[in-house]
């Protein structure tokens, strides 16, 4: 039984995977590609007597091999609709542990309509979020409360307030703050939402708090419902450590909350040549239905090449993506676009360069780059907004800082990039 058919033309019901395969010593790419297609669909290491002709037809097919890049088509009946863990146990499961592969990377996935329609996609998406905030064109500006963890509930709420009145639209918890002894979820939520209301009243702007609900699934749901009950508009979740099943549960509850997806931990398998690309993580997150997703900054503290990050931005924002190289086509149909979050090592001096690379449809977040301002959080937030304003007006940061002292102090501390 063969899993290779280089003349095969995938049907629109096939799920297609693009892999980069490095065979183990002594094996050729064709053999290993075939082993990958077998193990990830109906096969195993040997022919079995229980195989039936109808099951043979369900086998995955390797239909393209170009150097180390291999495309495999999977008939959609192999998969359970709406069950992301199951789909990934096939296309991103055992194959990573096979002796035959030295290195294997799942680069991209093209989802057939049937499977796409079995997931919810974002409830709000970019347009929904812009509507909630009443911000039409400019990038949104956010901060992460720092220190990452350690502040108590009241201190946390106070820092949030300072950031909002200084000019931030969004304040979020850090990925490792949930409900520790020194800072309990319930109390933090109550105190911070109180400060949000005060900041809204004082500034006349809509302000957003994104509490981190990450926890064991039932507890996570309980926290999310509490956010909704208490008048929150957003929740934040660490999608990798929570896991796809937990994320699906959270999304399928259909709460009236925007979902902000933090990707802490992705680097364990998205960096290097063995694992799953961040593009695939972004694909899955959009399909399940997060509204905002961390995708990198190109120029900040986290690893990520420009070409890859721009591809990810297109993948989550556009309704149609063209095929190119080992990247696959995607027609997102009814599935809404996700807001790209650029975070990690940013400060006002990097804003102009960041917007040049990524455009205006982004959420710019700075933790250290706001709370580390020489004059503190409030002034730091103002400097950040000034950097965005200058860029939208087409004025260089250096020029703008001559008349805006908050920005000037920030540039003095961290420098700037054109
Ligand atoms: C940013 C951040 C985010 C990173 C994660 C942090 O803080 O809160 O977790 O952005 O990386 O703790 O590092 P700073 P990514 O602004 O102080 O760096 O967005 O690439 O997933
Ligand atoms: Mg963080």
XYZ file of C-alpha atoms and ligand atoms in Angstrom:
440
model
C 0.000 0.000 0.000
C 1.466 3.348 -1.040
C 0.961 6.736 0.542
C 2.641 8.577 -2.310
C 0.866 9.863 -5.387
C 2.729 12.756 -6.948
C 0.011 13.100 -9.581
C -2.730 13.509 -7.006
C -4.667 16.770 -7.101
C -6.081 17.541 -3.668
C -9.852 17.907 -3.515
C -11.500 20.819 -1.738
C -12.488 18.451 1.060
C -8.883 17.542 1.848
C -6.962 18.961 4.748
C -3.463 19.774 3.532
C -0.292 19.911 5.573
C 3.021 21.357 4.567
C 5.953 19.729 6.369
C 9.673 20.224 6.357
C 11.286 16.812 6.734
C 14.885 15.923 7.439
C 15.223 12.149 7.103
C 17.344 10.186 9.552
C 20.665 8.871 8.334
C 20.502 6.391 5.462
C 16.834 7.117 4.613
C 15.546 9.064 1.645
C 12.934 11.805 1.774
C 10.375 9.787 -0.198
C 10.442 6.872 2.231
C 10.220 9.120 5.259
C 7.443 11.267 3.765
C 5.516 8.084 3.182
C 6.071 6.948 6.767
C 4.822 10.342 7.998
C 1.696 10.128 5.825
C 1.002 6.590 7.049
C 1.497 7.242 10.765
C -0.532 10.466 10.664
C -3.502 8.833 8.929
C -4.519 5.156 8.809
C -1.206 3.294 8.767
C 1.459 1.908 11.025
C 4.969 0.465 10.515
C 3.777 -2.675 8.712
C 0.848 -3.828 6.579
C -1.987 -5.128 8.746
C -4.544 -7.869 8.022
C -7.370 -5.723 9.332
C -6.968 -3.191 6.493
C -10.118 -2.870 4.313
C -10.388 -1.320 0.845
C -12.612 1.502 2.114
C -10.015 2.356 4.754
C -7.275 2.319 2.115
C -9.169 5.184 0.457
C -8.904 7.214 3.604
C -5.102 7.141 3.562
C -3.206 10.415 3.440
C -1.348 11.111 0.194
C 2.017 12.714 -0.295
C 1.395 14.763 -3.450
C 4.420 17.071 -3.577
C 8.080 16.746 -2.595
C 10.397 19.724 -3.182
C 13.751 19.363 -1.495
C 12.944 18.956 2.179
C 9.431 20.348 1.797
C 6.569 17.872 1.528
C 2.842 18.394 1.096
C 0.386 15.789 2.291
C -3.384 15.684 1.674
C -5.724 14.128 4.254
C -9.326 13.218 3.390
C -11.533 15.155 5.818
C -13.417 12.025 6.955
C -10.272 11.115 8.894
C -11.128 13.811 11.378
C -13.771 14.501 13.991
C -15.363 17.863 13.315
C -14.845 20.512 15.979
C -12.255 18.440 17.860
C -8.889 20.203 17.653
C -7.059 17.789 19.987
C -8.057 14.876 17.753
C -7.011 16.618 14.558
C -3.629 17.440 16.070
C -3.133 13.912 17.393
C -3.157 12.948 13.707
C -1.296 15.660 11.862
C 0.938 16.756 14.731
C 1.111 13.632 16.874
C 3.288 10.477 16.791
C 5.131 11.636 13.696
C 7.354 13.969 15.719
C 8.725 11.017 17.675
C 9.435 8.612 14.822
C 12.980 7.316 14.456
C 12.746 7.802 10.696
C 12.670 11.570 11.056
C 15.705 13.466 12.178
C 13.807 16.732 12.112
C 10.177 17.384 11.268
C 8.350 20.699 11.247
C 4.673 21.272 10.556
C 4.932 24.518 8.583
C 1.347 25.253 7.537
C -2.132 23.747 7.369
C -4.937 24.399 4.882
C -8.308 23.592 6.409
C -11.194 22.340 4.281
C -14.446 24.267 4.614
C -16.209 21.454 6.449
C -13.640 21.473 9.220
C -13.403 25.261 9.242
C -17.137 25.509 9.749
C -17.016 23.175 12.732
C -15.121 25.821 14.727
C -16.476 29.145 15.907
C -13.697 31.556 14.960
C -13.420 34.912 16.754
C -16.611 36.355 18.206
C -15.491 39.973 17.844
C -12.385 40.109 15.675
C -10.644 43.339 14.687
C -13.801 45.234 13.743
C -15.697 44.187 16.853
C -12.822 45.305 19.061
C -12.413 48.656 17.306
C -16.130 49.186 17.787
C -15.982 48.447 21.526
C -13.101 50.877 21.959
C -14.328 53.484 19.511
C -10.875 53.661 17.929
C -11.147 53.574 14.161
C -7.664 53.597 12.687
C -4.782 53.982 15.072
C -2.999 51.047 16.679
C -4.281 50.287 20.161
C -1.855 50.937 22.981
C -1.577 48.540 25.882
C 0.535 47.705 28.852
C 1.312 44.701 31.007
C 1.416 45.414 34.716
C 4.987 45.063 35.977
C 6.617 43.682 38.023
C 5.197 40.558 36.320
C 4.050 39.208 39.672
C 4.389 40.379 43.219
C 2.138 43.431 43.469
C -0.956 43.008 45.611
C -4.470 43.620 44.278
C -4.688 47.284 45.228
C -1.192 48.091 43.989
C -2.010 46.331 40.732
C -5.212 48.322 40.274
C -3.394 51.578 41.029
C -0.713 50.889 38.396
C -3.483 50.029 35.915
C -5.215 53.323 36.658
C -2.005 55.286 36.098
C -1.493 53.562 32.749
C -5.044 54.277 31.590
C -5.064 57.943 32.509
C -1.627 58.311 30.966
C -3.033 57.148 27.628
C -3.214 53.341 27.428
C -6.337 51.787 25.959
C -5.563 48.377 27.363
C -4.096 47.006 30.558
C -3.355 43.323 30.894
C -2.143 40.909 33.534
C 1.097 39.139 32.895
C 1.040 35.537 31.721
C 2.129 34.128 35.077
C -0.273 36.133 37.243
C -3.466 34.205 37.977
C -4.594 33.883 41.616
C -1.605 33.650 43.889
C -1.704 34.205 47.641
C -0.359 37.726 47.310
C -2.838 38.678 44.597
C -6.200 36.895 44.388
C -8.105 36.853 41.120
C -11.485 37.962 42.535
C -10.126 40.875 44.498
C -7.815 42.006 41.686
C -10.696 41.911 39.226
C -12.949 43.955 41.477
C -10.305 46.558 42.320
C -9.020 46.904 38.764
C -12.470 47.216 37.171
C -13.268 49.913 39.727
C -10.186 51.805 38.571
C -11.113 51.199 34.940
C -14.468 52.906 35.499
C -12.758 55.831 37.210
C -10.243 56.160 34.366
C -13.026 56.040 31.776
C -14.910 58.781 33.553
C -11.852 60.981 33.827
C -10.525 60.530 30.300
C -13.747 60.112 28.341
C -12.083 57.180 26.565
C -13.062 53.523 26.630
C -10.597 51.510 28.693
C -10.034 47.796 28.733
C -8.802 45.428 31.453
C -7.718 41.935 30.427
C -7.666 39.673 33.493
C -5.743 36.435 33.049
C -8.233 33.600 33.604
C -5.694 30.820 32.902
C -6.319 27.833 35.203
C -7.654 24.266 35.222
C -10.553 24.279 32.733
C -13.534 24.395 35.112
C -11.899 26.994 37.317
C -10.955 28.979 34.224
C -14.589 28.987 33.091
C -15.711 30.072 36.533
C -13.269 32.987 36.458
C -14.335 33.952 32.943
C -18.004 34.014 33.936
C -17.129 36.144 36.924
C -15.435 38.653 34.614
C -18.596 38.856 32.528
C -20.817 39.213 35.602
C -18.665 41.986 37.010
C -18.821 44.071 33.858
C -15.520 43.128 32.232
C -15.318 43.193 28.446
C -12.190 41.112 27.977
C -10.406 38.051 29.260
C -6.899 36.907 28.686
C -5.744 33.283 28.446
C -2.389 31.559 28.005
C -3.377 29.373 25.083
C -0.347 27.070 24.971
C -0.150 26.133 28.651
C -3.959 25.913 28.878
C -4.130 23.656 25.841
C -6.428 23.629 22.840
C -9.250 21.697 24.549
C -9.388 24.263 27.344
C -9.371 27.093 24.844
C -12.184 25.476 22.862
C -14.241 25.092 26.031
C -13.671 28.743 26.861
C -14.646 29.893 23.367
C -17.603 27.546 23.049
C -19.114 28.979 26.218
C -19.809 32.007 24.015
C -19.397 34.588 26.766
C -19.673 38.227 25.887
C -15.922 38.724 26.335
C -13.150 39.470 23.892
C -10.479 36.746 24.099
C -6.875 37.900 24.309
C -4.467 35.028 23.574
C -1.032 35.010 25.147
C 1.330 32.454 23.606
C 3.786 31.866 26.482
C 5.594 28.572 25.893
C 5.214 28.455 22.105
C 8.966 28.870 21.734
C 9.451 25.333 23.092
C 8.275 23.983 19.743
C 8.100 26.851 17.233
C 11.807 27.724 17.187
C 14.201 25.606 15.203
C 13.562 22.887 12.670
C 11.741 20.311 14.791
C 8.230 21.190 15.895
C 5.246 23.250 14.819
C 5.506 26.723 13.315
C 4.022 29.791 14.978
C 1.991 30.168 11.776
C 0.177 26.924 12.561
C -0.372 28.039 16.171
C -1.908 31.249 14.794
C -4.067 29.273 12.363
C -5.446 27.079 15.118
C -6.026 30.030 17.433
C -8.004 31.867 14.725
C -10.038 28.778 13.934
C -10.965 28.100 17.558
C -11.738 31.765 17.973
C -9.387 34.049 19.859
C -9.803 37.760 19.084
C -6.259 38.960 19.771
C -3.023 37.037 19.494
C 0.618 37.747 20.364
C 2.632 37.321 17.171
C 5.922 39.080 17.857
C 7.464 42.438 17.037
C 10.464 41.746 14.744
C 12.406 44.427 16.652
C 11.659 43.720 20.326
C 13.075 41.223 22.822
C 11.479 38.046 21.471
C 12.780 35.908 18.602
C 10.940 36.094 15.249
C 12.027 36.990 11.717
C 10.290 39.736 9.775
C 9.135 37.525 6.918
C 7.618 34.958 9.273
C 5.869 37.520 11.454
C 4.396 39.337 8.457
C 3.104 36.034 7.118
C 1.497 35.327 10.495
C -0.055 38.798 10.540
C -1.534 38.205 7.069
C -2.768 34.757 8.085
C -4.762 36.084 11.027
C -5.926 39.358 9.454
C -6.804 38.608 5.859
C -9.802 36.717 4.524
C -7.803 35.113 1.729
C -4.132 34.112 1.659
C -2.380 33.005 -1.508
C -0.207 29.920 -1.735
C 3.531 30.578 -1.988
C 6.505 28.253 -1.536
C 5.808 25.949 1.371
C 2.977 28.227 2.535
C -0.530 27.042 1.734
C -3.594 28.897 0.514
C -6.348 29.748 2.971
C -9.835 31.053 2.351
C -11.105 32.064 5.791
C -14.667 32.611 4.582
C -16.936 33.620 7.478
C -14.131 33.423 10.048
C -13.325 36.892 11.379
C -9.868 38.481 11.436
C -7.792 38.420 14.620
C -6.052 41.508 16.022
C -2.251 41.077 16.022
C -0.564 41.903 19.327
C 3.025 43.138 19.194
C 4.666 42.862 22.582
C 7.966 42.112 24.215
C 10.768 44.606 24.750
C 8.957 47.546 23.137
C 9.303 51.203 24.173
C 8.306 54.520 22.587
C 11.547 54.706 20.590
C 10.610 51.545 18.667
C 7.030 52.503 17.820
C 7.766 54.274 14.538
C 9.806 51.394 13.165
C 7.240 48.856 14.394
C 4.347 50.641 12.646
C 6.413 50.884 9.478
C 6.842 47.121 9.468
C 3.454 45.997 10.767
C 1.002 48.743 9.801
C -1.766 50.300 11.925
C -3.916 47.268 12.593
C -1.927 46.161 15.599
C -2.042 46.335 19.362
C 1.216 47.751 20.663
C 2.029 46.611 24.177
C 4.851 47.720 26.409
C 5.463 46.629 29.983
C 9.029 47.627 30.790
C 8.783 50.344 28.121
C 6.051 52.109 30.128
C 6.684 51.305 33.788
C 10.397 51.859 33.252
C 9.943 55.475 32.121
C 12.079 57.750 34.335
C 8.929 59.567 35.508
C 6.852 56.446 36.059
C 3.844 54.661 34.613
C 1.496 57.545 33.818
C 4.120 59.548 31.974
C 5.396 56.373 30.305
C 1.932 55.676 28.904
C 1.700 59.255 27.630
C 5.075 58.891 25.899
C 3.850 55.730 24.204
C 0.706 57.444 22.886
C 2.816 60.377 21.707
C 5.025 58.007 19.727
C 1.928 56.587 18.024
C 0.512 60.073 17.361
C 3.798 61.298 15.891
C 3.924 58.325 13.544
C 0.331 58.798 12.397
C 1.105 62.477 11.720
C 4.224 61.536 9.768
C 6.532 63.406 12.128
C 9.810 61.858 13.266
C 10.074 60.896 16.936
C 13.038 63.174 17.386
C 11.136 66.143 15.983
C 7.978 65.384 17.991
C 9.976 64.987 21.186
C 11.112 68.609 20.956
C 7.608 69.665 21.968
C 6.617 66.572 23.988
C 8.741 66.137 27.070
C 7.276 62.741 28.050
C 8.496 61.297 24.770
C 11.768 63.164 25.074
C 12.569 61.507 28.434
C 11.740 58.081 27.031
C 13.989 58.553 24.000
C 16.746 59.765 26.276
C 16.559 56.538 28.290
C 16.053 53.975 25.517
C 17.064 55.658 22.267
C 14.992 55.347 19.098
C 14.856 53.728 15.694
C 13.732 55.525 12.548
C 5.934 41.900 27.492
C 5.456 40.607 28.047
C 4.963 39.505 27.112
C 5.838 39.191 25.934
C 5.711 37.783 25.392
C 6.581 40.049 28.841
O 6.574 42.671 28.473
O 4.401 40.830 28.940
O 4.768 38.382 27.912
O 5.478 40.119 24.982
O 6.262 37.641 24.139
O 6.390 39.706 30.011
O 7.641 39.898 28.297
P 7.668 43.790 28.141
P 5.368 37.525 22.791
O 6.973 44.832 27.352
O 8.105 44.296 29.496
O 8.773 43.141 27.388
O 4.486 38.724 22.738
O 6.387 37.487 21.737
O 4.579 36.276 22.905
Mg 4.271 38.894 29.771
